[in-house]
CSV table of C-alpha atoms and ligand atoms in Angstrom, one decimal:
chain,number,residue,atom,x,y,z
A,1,MET,CA,-88.4,0.4,1.6
A,2,THR,CA,-87.0,-2.7,3.1
A,3,TYR,CA,-86.6,-6.1,1.2
A,4,ARG,CA,-85.9,-9.4,2.7
A,5,VAL,CA,-83.5,-11.3,0.6
A,6,ALA,CA,-82.9,-14.8,0.9
A,7,ASP,CA,-78.9,-15.6,1.5
A,8,ASP,CA,-77.2,-18.9,0.3
A,9,ARG,CA,-77.7,-20.6,3.8
A,10,GLY,CA,-81.2,-20.3,3.4
A,11,GLY,CA,-81.6,-17.3,5.9
A,12,VAL,CA,-82.7,-13.9,4.9
A,13,ARG,CA,-80.9,-10.4,4.8
A,14,ALA,CA,-82.6,-7.1,4.9
A,15,HIS,CA,-82.2,-4.7,2.0
A,16,ASN,CA,-83.0,-0.9,1.7
A,17,VAL,CA,-83.9,0.6,-1.7
A,18,GLY,CA,-85.7,3.4,-2.9
A,19,ASP,CA,-88.5,2.7,-5.4
A,20,VAL,CA,-87.5,3.1,-8.8
A,21,ARG,CA,-89.0,3.7,-12.2
A,22,VAL,CA,-88.1,0.9,-14.8
A,23,LEU,CA,-88.6,0.7,-18.5
A,24,ILE,CA,-88.9,-3.1,-19.4
A,25,THR,CA,-88.6,-3.7,-23.2
A,26,GLY,CA,-90.1,-7.0,-24.4
A,27,GLY,CA,-92.5,-6.4,-21.2
A,28,ALA,CA,-95.3,-8.5,-22.9
A,29,GLY,CA,-93.2,-11.4,-23.5
A,30,PHE,CA,-93.0,-14.7,-21.1
A,31,ILE,CA,-90.2,-13.4,-19.1
A,32,GLY,CA,-90.6,-9.6,-19.3
A,33,SER,CA,-94.2,-10.0,-18.2
A,34,HIS,CA,-92.8,-11.7,-14.9
A,35,VAL,CA,-90.4,-9.1,-14.6
A,36,ALA,CA,-93.0,-6.5,-14.6
A,37,ASP,CA,-95.3,-8.4,-12.0
A,38,GLU,CA,-92.3,-8.8,-9.6
A,39,LEU,CA,-91.1,-5.2,-9.7
A,40,ALA,CA,-94.4,-3.9,-9.4
A,41,ASP,CA,-95.3,-6.4,-6.2
A,42,ARG,CA,-92.0,-4.8,-4.8
A,43,GLY,CA,-93.4,-1.1,-5.2
A,44,HIS,CA,-91.7,0.0,-8.0
A,45,ASP,CA,-92.9,1.7,-11.0
A,46,VAL,CA,-92.8,0.0,-14.5
A,47,VAL,CA,-93.6,0.9,-18.0
A,48,LEU,CA,-93.4,-1.7,-20.5
A,49,LEU,CA,-92.6,-1.3,-24.3
A,50,ASP,CA,-93.2,-4.1,-26.7
A,51,ALA,CA,-93.7,-4.4,-30.6
A,52,LEU,CA,-96.0,-7.6,-29.9
A,53,LEU,CA,-93.8,-9.5,-32.8
A,54,PRO,CA,-96.2,-11.8,-34.9
A,55,LYS,CA,-93.5,-14.2,-34.4
A,56,ALA,CA,-93.9,-14.2,-30.7
A,57,HIS,CA,-97.8,-13.4,-30.1
A,58,GLY,CA,-101.0,-14.9,-31.3
A,59,THR,CA,-102.8,-11.7,-31.3
A,60,ALA,CA,-102.1,-8.0,-32.0
A,61,GLU,CA,-103.6,-7.4,-28.5
A,62,PRO,CA,-101.3,-7.3,-25.2
A,63,PRO,CA,-101.7,-10.4,-23.4
A,64,LEU,CA,-104.1,-10.4,-20.6
A,65,TRP,CA,-101.5,-10.5,-18.0
A,66,THR,CA,-100.2,-7.2,-18.8
A,67,LYS,CA,-103.4,-5.2,-18.2
A,68,ARG,CA,-102.2,-4.4,-14.6
A,69,HIS,CA,-99.3,-2.2,-16.1
A,70,GLU,CA,-98.7,0.8,-18.3
A,71,ILE,CA,-97.7,-0.4,-21.7
A,72,VAL,CA,-96.7,1.2,-24.7
A,73,LEU,CA,-97.0,-0.7,-28.1
A,74,GLY,CA,-93.7,0.0,-30.2
A,75,ASP,CA,-90.3,-0.8,-31.4
A,76,VAL,CA,-87.0,-0.8,-29.4
A,77,ARG,CA,-85.3,0.4,-32.6
A,78,ASN,CA,-87.7,3.5,-32.7
A,79,ALA,CA,-85.0,6.3,-31.3
A,80,GLU,CA,-87.6,8.8,-30.9
A,81,LEU,CA,-90.1,6.7,-29.2
A,82,LEU,CA,-87.4,5.7,-26.7
A,83,ASP,CA,-86.5,9.5,-26.4
A,84,SER,CA,-90.0,10.3,-25.2
A,85,MET,CA,-90.0,7.3,-22.9
A,86,LEU,CA,-86.7,7.6,-21.0
A,87,SER,CA,-87.4,10.8,-19.2
A,88,GLY,CA,-87.9,9.8,-15.5
A,89,VAL,CA,-86.8,6.3,-16.1
A,90,ASP,CA,-84.0,5.1,-13.5
A,91,VAL,CA,-83.2,1.6,-14.9
A,92,VAL,CA,-83.9,-0.2,-18.2
A,93,CYS,CA,-84.5,-3.8,-18.2
A,94,HIS,CA,-83.7,-5.1,-21.6
A,95,GLN,CA,-85.8,-8.4,-22.3
A,96,ALA,CA,-86.7,-7.5,-25.8
A,97,ALA,CA,-85.2,-9.8,-28.4
A,98,VAL,CA,-86.1,-12.3,-31.2
A,99,VAL,CA,-85.6,-15.8,-29.5
A,100,GLY,CA,-85.2,-19.2,-30.8
A,101,HIS,CA,-82.0,-20.5,-32.8
A,102,GLY,CA,-83.1,-19.6,-36.2
A,103,ILE,CA,-83.6,-21.9,-39.2
A,104,ASP,CA,-81.3,-20.8,-41.8
A,105,PRO,CA,-79.0,-17.6,-42.7
A,106,SER,CA,-82.0,-15.9,-44.1
A,107,ASP,CA,-83.2,-15.2,-40.6
A,108,ALA,CA,-79.8,-13.4,-39.6
A,109,PRO,CA,-80.8,-9.9,-40.7
A,110,GLU,CA,-83.9,-10.1,-38.4
A,111,TYR,CA,-82.1,-11.4,-35.5
A,112,ALA,CA,-79.2,-8.7,-35.9
A,113,SER,CA,-81.6,-5.9,-36.4
A,114,HIS,CA,-84.1,-6.6,-33.4
A,115,ASN,CA,-81.3,-7.9,-31.0
A,116,ASP,CA,-78.2,-5.9,-31.8
A,117,TYR,CA,-79.3,-2.9,-33.6
A,118,GLY,CA,-82.3,-2.7,-31.1
A,119,THR,CA,-79.7,-2.7,-28.5
A,120,ALA,CA,-77.4,-0.2,-30.0
A,121,VAL,CA,-80.6,2.2,-30.4
A,122,LEU,CA,-81.3,1.8,-26.9
A,123,LEU,CA,-77.9,2.3,-25.5
A,124,ALA,CA,-77.6,5.5,-27.5
A,125,ALA,CA,-81.0,6.6,-26.2
A,126,MET,CA,-79.9,5.9,-22.6
A,127,HIS,CA,-76.9,8.1,-23.3
A,128,ARG,CA,-78.8,11.1,-24.6
A,129,ALA,CA,-81.1,10.7,-21.5
A,130,GLY,CA,-78.1,10.6,-19.1
A,131,LEU,CA,-79.3,7.1,-18.0
A,132,ARG,CA,-76.6,4.7,-16.4
A,133,ARG,CA,-78.3,1.6,-15.3
A,134,LEU,CA,-79.2,-1.4,-17.5
A,135,VAL,CA,-80.0,-4.9,-16.7
A,136,LEU,CA,-79.8,-7.1,-19.9
A,137,ALA,CA,-81.4,-10.3,-20.7
A,138,SER,CA,-78.6,-12.4,-22.0
A,139,SER,CA,-78.2,-16.2,-22.3
A,140,MET,CA,-76.6,-19.4,-21.4
A,141,VAL,CA,-76.3,-19.9,-25.2
A,142,VAL,CA,-73.3,-17.7,-25.3
A,143,TYR,CA,-71.1,-20.2,-23.7
A,144,GLY,CA,-71.8,-22.8,-26.6
A,145,GLU,CA,-70.9,-26.2,-25.3
A,146,GLY,CA,-70.7,-26.5,-21.6
A,147,ARG,CA,-67.6,-27.3,-19.4
A,148,TYR,CA,-66.0,-30.7,-19.6
A,149,ALA,CA,-63.1,-32.6,-17.9
A,150,CYS,CA,-61.1,-35.4,-18.7
A,151,PRO,CA,-60.2,-38.0,-16.1
A,152,GLU,CA,-56.6,-37.7,-17.4
A,153,HIS,CA,-56.4,-33.9,-18.7
A,154,GLY,CA,-58.7,-32.1,-16.3
A,155,VAL,CA,-60.7,-29.1,-18.0
A,156,VAL,CA,-60.6,-29.3,-21.7
A,157,ARG,CA,-62.2,-27.7,-24.6
A,158,PRO,CA,-64.2,-30.8,-26.3
A,159,LEU,CA,-64.1,-31.8,-29.8
A,160,PRO,CA,-66.9,-31.5,-32.0
A,161,ARG,CA,-69.1,-34.6,-31.8
A,162,ARG,CA,-68.7,-37.1,-34.4
A,163,GLN,CA,-71.7,-38.2,-36.4
A,164,SER,CA,-70.2,-42.0,-36.0
A,165,ASP,CA,-70.3,-41.4,-32.1
A,166,VAL,CA,-73.9,-40.0,-32.5
A,167,ASP,CA,-74.8,-42.8,-34.6
A,168,ALA,CA,-73.6,-45.3,-32.1
A,169,GLY,CA,-75.1,-43.8,-29.1
A,170,ASN,CA,-71.9,-42.3,-27.8
A,171,TYR,CA,-73.3,-38.7,-26.9
A,172,ASP,CA,-70.7,-37.3,-24.8
A,173,PRO,CA,-68.1,-35.3,-26.3
A,174,ARG,CA,-64.2,-36.6,-26.5
A,175,CYS,CA,-61.2,-35.0,-25.0
A,176,PRO,CA,-59.1,-33.3,-27.6
A,177,CYS,CA,-55.9,-34.9,-25.9
A,178,CYS,CA,-56.8,-38.6,-25.6
A,179,ASP,CA,-59.9,-39.1,-27.4
A,180,ALA,CA,-61.7,-40.2,-23.9
A,181,LEU,CA,-65.6,-39.6,-23.1
A,182,LEU,CA,-65.7,-36.4,-21.1
A,183,ASP,CA,-67.7,-35.5,-18.0
A,184,TRP,CA,-69.5,-32.2,-17.5
A,185,ARG,CA,-68.7,-29.7,-15.0
A,186,LYS,CA,-70.4,-26.4,-14.0
A,187,VAL,CA,-69.7,-23.5,-16.3
A,188,PRO,CA,-68.6,-20.4,-14.4
A,189,GLU,CA,-68.9,-16.9,-15.9
A,190,GLU,CA,-65.5,-16.4,-17.0
A,191,ALA,CA,-65.8,-19.7,-19.4
A,192,PRO,CA,-64.8,-19.2,-22.8
A,193,LEU,CA,-67.7,-17.7,-25.0
A,194,ASP,CA,-68.6,-19.6,-28.1
A,195,PRO,CA,-72.0,-18.7,-29.4
A,196,ARG,CA,-73.1,-21.6,-32.0
A,197,SER,CA,-76.1,-20.0,-33.5
A,198,THR,CA,-77.2,-16.9,-35.3
A,199,TYR,CA,-79.5,-16.2,-32.0
A,200,ALA,CA,-76.6,-17.0,-29.7
A,201,ALA,CA,-74.2,-14.7,-31.8
A,202,THR,CA,-76.6,-11.8,-31.4
A,203,LYS,CA,-77.0,-12.5,-27.5
A,204,LEU,CA,-73.4,-12.2,-27.3
A,205,ALA,CA,-73.3,-9.1,-29.4
A,206,GLN,CA,-75.6,-7.5,-27.1
A,207,GLU,CA,-73.3,-8.0,-24.1
A,208,HIS,CA,-70.3,-6.6,-26.1
A,209,LEU,CA,-72.3,-3.5,-27.2
A,210,ALA,CA,-73.5,-2.8,-23.6
A,211,ALA,CA,-69.8,-3.7,-22.3
A,212,ALA,CA,-68.8,-1.0,-24.5
A,213,TRP,CA,-71.4,1.4,-23.6
A,214,ALA,CA,-70.6,1.1,-19.9
A,215,ARG,CA,-66.8,1.7,-20.7
A,216,GLN,CA,-67.7,4.7,-22.7
A,217,THR,CA,-70.2,6.3,-20.4
A,218,GLY,CA,-69.5,4.8,-16.8
A,219,GLY,CA,-72.8,3.2,-16.9
A,220,ASN,CA,-73.2,-0.1,-15.4
A,221,VAL,CA,-74.7,-3.6,-16.7
A,222,TRP,CA,-75.9,-6.6,-15.1
A,223,ALA,CA,-75.8,-9.4,-17.8
A,224,LEU,CA,-78.1,-12.1,-16.6
A,225,ARG,CA,-77.3,-15.2,-18.5
A,226,TYR,CA,-80.6,-17.1,-17.9
A,227,HIS,CA,-80.5,-20.8,-18.3
A,228,ASN,CA,-83.5,-22.9,-19.5
A,229,VAL,CA,-86.4,-20.9,-18.5
A,230,TYR,CA,-90.0,-22.6,-18.0
A,231,GLY,CA,-93.0,-21.7,-16.3
A,232,PRO,CA,-96.5,-19.8,-16.7
A,233,ARG,CA,-97.0,-17.7,-20.0
A,234,MET,CA,-94.5,-19.6,-22.0
A,235,PRO,CA,-95.2,-19.7,-25.6
A,236,ARG,CA,-97.0,-22.7,-26.5
A,237,ASP,CA,-95.7,-25.4,-29.3
A,238,THR,CA,-93.6,-23.1,-31.5
A,239,PRO,CA,-90.5,-23.8,-33.1
A,240,TYR,CA,-89.5,-20.8,-31.1
A,241,ALA,CA,-90.6,-22.6,-27.9
A,242,GLY,CA,-88.3,-24.4,-25.3
A,243,VAL,CA,-88.3,-27.8,-24.5
A,244,ALA,CA,-90.6,-27.9,-21.5
A,245,SER,CA,-93.2,-26.1,-23.7
A,246,LEU,CA,-92.9,-28.5,-26.4
A,247,PHE,CA,-93.1,-31.6,-24.0
A,248,ARG,CA,-96.4,-30.3,-22.4
A,249,SER,CA,-98.0,-29.6,-25.7
A,250,ALA,CA,-97.4,-33.2,-26.8
A,251,LEU,CA,-98.6,-34.3,-23.6
A,252,ARG,CA,-101.7,-32.3,-23.7
A,253,ASN,CA,-102.5,-33.5,-27.2
A,254,GLY,CA,-102.1,-37.2,-25.5
A,255,GLN,CA,-99.1,-37.8,-27.2
A,256,ALA,CA,-95.5,-39.1,-25.5
A,257,PRO,CA,-93.0,-36.3,-25.3
A,258,THR,CA,-90.1,-37.0,-27.7
A,259,VAL,CA,-86.5,-36.7,-26.3
A,260,LEU,CA,-83.7,-36.6,-28.2
A,261,GLU,CA,-80.2,-38.2,-27.8
A,262,ASP,CA,-80.3,-40.5,-24.7
A,263,GLY,CA,-82.3,-38.2,-22.8
A,264,ARG,CA,-79.2,-37.9,-20.3
A,265,GLN,CA,-78.4,-34.1,-21.6
A,266,MET,CA,-77.8,-32.0,-18.4
A,267,ARG,CA,-79.4,-28.7,-18.1
A,268,ASP,CA,-80.3,-26.3,-15.4
A,269,PHE,CA,-84.1,-25.6,-15.7
A,270,VAL,CA,-85.0,-22.3,-13.8
A,271,HIS,CA,-88.5,-21.3,-13.2
A,272,VAL,CA,-89.6,-17.9,-14.6
A,273,THR,CA,-90.5,-16.2,-11.2
A,274,ASP,CA,-86.9,-17.0,-10.2
A,275,VAL,CA,-85.7,-15.3,-13.4
A,276,ALA,CA,-88.2,-12.3,-12.5
A,277,LEU,CA,-86.8,-12.1,-8.8
A,278,ILE,CA,-83.2,-11.9,-10.0
A,279,ASN,CA,-83.9,-9.2,-12.3
A,280,ALA,CA,-85.5,-7.2,-9.5
A,281,LEU,CA,-82.4,-7.7,-7.3
A,282,ALA,CA,-80.4,-6.5,-10.4
A,283,VAL,CA,-82.7,-3.4,-10.7
A,284,GLU,CA,-82.3,-2.7,-6.8
A,285,GLN,CA,-78.6,-3.2,-6.6
A,286,PRO,CA,-76.5,-1.4,-9.3
A,287,ALA,CA,-73.3,-3.1,-10.7
A,288,PRO,CA,-70.1,-1.4,-10.4
A,289,ASP,CA,-69.7,1.6,-12.6
A,290,GLY,CA,-68.2,1.2,-16.0
A,291,VAL,CA,-68.3,-2.5,-16.2
A,292,LEU,CA,-70.7,-5.2,-17.5
A,293,GLU,CA,-71.2,-8.0,-14.8
A,294,ALA,CA,-72.1,-11.3,-16.3
A,295,VAL,CA,-74.1,-13.5,-13.8
A,296,ASN,CA,-75.6,-17.2,-14.6
A,297,VAL,CA,-79.4,-17.4,-13.8
A,298,CYS,CA,-79.9,-21.1,-12.6
A,299,SER,CA,-82.0,-23.0,-10.0
A,300,GLY,CA,-78.3,-24.5,-9.0
A,301,ASP,CA,-80.1,-28.0,-9.2
A,302,PRO,CA,-79.4,-29.6,-12.5
A,303,HIS,CA,-81.6,-32.3,-14.1
A,304,THR,CA,-81.4,-34.2,-17.5
A,305,VAL,CA,-83.9,-33.4,-20.3
A,306,GLY,CA,-85.1,-37.0,-20.1
A,307,ASP,CA,-85.9,-36.2,-16.1
A,308,LEU,CA,-88.0,-33.1,-17.0
A,309,ALA,CA,-89.9,-35.2,-19.6
A,310,THR,CA,-90.7,-38.0,-17.1
A,311,GLU,CA,-91.7,-35.7,-14.3
A,312,LEU,CA,-93.9,-33.7,-16.7
A,313,ALA,CA,-95.4,-36.8,-17.8
A,314,ALA,CA,-96.3,-38.0,-14.5
A,315,ALA,CA,-97.8,-34.2,-13.8
A,316,CYS,CA,-99.9,-34.6,-16.7
A,317,ASP,CA,-101.0,-38.2,-16.3
A,318,GLY,CA,-99.6,-38.8,-19.8
A,319,PRO,CA,-97.5,-41.5,-21.6
A,320,ALA,CA,-94.2,-42.0,-20.7
A,321,PRO,CA,-91.3,-40.0,-23.0
A,322,LEU,CA,-90.0,-41.6,-26.1
A,323,ILE,CA,-86.0,-41.6,-26.3
A,324,VAL,CA,-85.4,-41.2,-30.0
A,325,GLY,CA,-81.6,-40.8,-30.4
A,326,GLY,CA,-80.0,-38.6,-32.8
A,327,ALA,CA,-78.8,-35.2,-32.3
A,328,ARG,CA,-79.2,-31.7,-34.2
A,329,PRO,CA,-75.9,-30.0,-35.2
A,330,ALA,CA,-76.4,-27.1,-33.2
A,331,ASP,CA,-77.6,-29.2,-30.1
A,332,VAL,CA,-74.9,-29.0,-27.2
A,333,ARG,CA,-74.8,-32.2,-25.0
A,334,HIS,CA,-74.5,-30.4,-21.4
A,335,VAL,CA,-74.8,-26.8,-20.0
A,336,VAL,CA,-75.0,-26.8,-16.4
A,337,ALA,CA,-74.6,-23.2,-14.8
A,338,ASP,CA,-72.4,-22.3,-11.8
A,339,PRO,CA,-74.8,-20.4,-9.4
A,340,ALA,CA,-72.2,-19.1,-7.0
A,341,LYS,CA,-71.8,-15.4,-8.3
A,342,ALA,CA,-75.6,-15.0,-8.4
A,343,VAL,CA,-75.7,-15.8,-4.7
A,344,GLU,CA,-72.4,-13.9,-3.8
A,345,ARG,CA,-73.1,-10.7,-5.7
A,346,LEU,CA,-76.9,-10.3,-6.0
A,347,GLY,CA,-77.9,-12.3,-3.0
A,348,PHE,CA,-80.2,-14.7,-5.2
A,349,LYS,CA,-81.2,-18.1,-4.4
A,350,ALA,CA,-83.7,-19.7,-6.6
A,351,GLN,CA,-87.0,-20.3,-4.6
A,352,VAL,CA,-89.1,-22.8,-7.1
A,353,ALA,CA,-88.1,-26.6,-6.4
A,354,PHE,CA,-87.8,-28.4,-9.7
A,355,ALA,CA,-90.7,-31.0,-8.8
A,356,ASP,CA,-93.2,-28.1,-7.6
A,357,GLY,CA,-92.3,-25.9,-10.6
A,358,VAL,CA,-93.1,-28.7,-13.2
A,359,ALA,CA,-96.0,-29.9,-11.3
A,360,ASP,CA,-97.4,-26.4,-11.6
A,361,PHE,CA,-96.2,-26.2,-15.4
A,362,ALA,CA,-98.5,-29.4,-16.3
A,363,THR,CA,-101.5,-26.9,-16.0
A,364,ALA,CA,-100.2,-23.5,-16.0
A,365,PRO,CA,-101.7,-21.0,-18.7
A,366,LEU,CA,-99.3,-20.4,-21.8
A,367,ARG,CA,-99.2,-18.0,-24.4
A,368,ASP,CA,-101.5,-18.6,-27.6
A,369,PRO,CA,-100.1,-19.9,-30.8
A,370,VAL,CA,-98.4,-17.4,-33.1
A,371,ARG,CA,-99.9,-15.7,-36.1
A,372,SER,CA,-99.1,-17.5,-39.1
B,1,NAD,N1,-86.9,-18.1,-22.4
B,1,NAD,C1,-85.7,-18.3,-22.4
B,1,NAD,O1,-85.6,-19.8,-22.0
B,1,NAD,C2,-84.8,-17.6,-22.4
B,1,NAD,C3,-83.4,-18.1,-22.4
B,1,NAD,C4,-82.4,-17.3,-22.3
B,1,NAD,C5,-82.5,-15.9,-22.5
B,1,NAD,N2,-83.7,-15.4,-22.7
B,1,NAD,C6,-83.7,-13.9,-23.1
B,1,NAD,O2,-84.7,-13.4,-22.3
B,1,NAD,C7,-85.4,-12.3,-23.2
B,1,NAD,C8,-86.9,-12.4,-23.0
B,1,NAD,O3,-87.3,-13.7,-23.6
B,1,NAD,P1,-88.7,-14.3,-23.7
B,1,NAD,O4,-88.5,-16.0,-23.6
B,1,NAD,O5,-89.5,-13.7,-22.7
B,1,NAD,O6,-89.1,-14.3,-25.2
B,1,NAD,P2,-90.7,-13.6,-25.5
B,1,NAD,O7,-90.5,-13.7,-27.2
B,1,NAD,O8,-91.7,-14.1,-24.9
B,1,NAD,O9,-90.6,-12.1,-25.3
B,1,NAD,C9,-89.7,-11.1,-25.9
B,1,NAD,C10,-90.4,-10.1,-26.4
B,1,NAD,O10,-89.8,-8.9,-27.1
B,1,NAD,C11,-90.7,-8.3,-27.8
B,1,NAD,N3,-89.5,-7.6,-28.8
B,1,NAD,C12,-88.9,-8.5,-29.7
B,1,NAD,N4,-88.4,-7.5,-30.7
B,1,NAD,C13,-88.7,-6.2,-30.3
B,1,NAD,C14,-88.5,-4.9,-30.4
B,1,NAD,N5,-87.6,-4.7,-31.8
B,1,NAD,N6,-88.9,-4.1,-30.0
B,1,NAD,C15,-89.9,-4.1,-29.1
B,1,NAD,N7,-90.3,-5.3,-28.5
B,1,NAD,C16,-89.7,-6.5,-29.0
B,1,NAD,C17,-91.6,-9.6,-28.4
B,1,NAD,O11,-92.6,-9.1,-29.1
B,1,NAD,C18,-91.7,-10.3,-27.2
B,1,NAD,O12,-93.0,-9.9,-26.4
B,1,NAD,C19,-84.4,-12.2,-24.4
B,1,NAD,O13,-84.0,-11.4,-24.5
B,1,NAD,C20,-84.0,-13.8,-24.5
B,1,NAD,O14,-82.9,-13.6,-25.3
B,1,NAD,C21,-84.8,-16.3,-22.9
B,2,ZN,ZN1,-57.8,-36.7,-22.2
């Protein structure tokens, strides 16, 4: 089978792969379901595994959009189930995780159990099955704060933000050498890792577990560090939903989207169909043996959180955003991905422009509210 893959200069290159059978954990979720569609559309054979966690799903039935696929309802922490499912599988695409930032340390066991123990059980089962290819859903949260430069001292690790600065509306972090306010830079994959939340710590631990597995077995891993993913099937208005979903839910209720700080926080909003595309490219092109290769997954076209709220308000014909100041303790100021490695290593270039993705998101179907 031949695929045509966009190159970084707007052209395409041909790419040959055979069809593969892919186990997608978390395949009923927001991102996993799009990965399943993309892989199936490209002629691959997919099987989904999902526990339909009550915190993520509104019903105990798989969402309608998974109906076209083979789906097994079960838990990735169930070793026997994995043993029965892995026979005949060529690649595992591991999307299953508990997401969101967590509320307080009482939810740490749940994050660690699903995200890290679950990954450990999966890796052991892959080892028993002699399976060597893993695509892992990682996250930009492994970086913590983004990358910053001081006009005087170049790239520096920023100081934690002071409450007095936040209260005075100075949201940018300061230089540890001279106290100047810093400018953001693009974060490359080799940037220091500094997870700030329970969730972030468990996402980084997934990478470490997978890297150890690759070293021990000669297996290979793409760790895809997704930035801010948005698009159809996003969960609706829950504490676990991303900012795009919260803005849209407010607008659908006739309310203005509420934007923290001054709205100038920089992010990279990447459309979920582009995240599915890079997963397919990673399934089709093995990483080098024995290592985990981390790759940023982003659009390469950063925008502020305020831009997102303004565009979405216009697309929904709703009230203009309310900029309310303040900052939450775990919030980082700017995180902007460097897209170069994804282009170079996987031939990935995001296809959905911000304006088009946001306009479509204004009316896109979202996932039902969670069961309480
Ligand atoms: N949404 C984002 O912006 C974003 C950003 C960075 C990384 N990620 C990562 O992408 C992946 C998918 O996230 P999503 O946004 O689609 O979340 P989601 O909640 O929609 O999907 C996760 C799915 O995994 C399932 N799941 C969780 N634990 C399981 C277990 N133990 N066994 C079987 N199934 C289980 C859930 O039922 C759910 O369907 C996650 O690994 C997440 O950490 C997401
Ligand atoms: Zn300085």
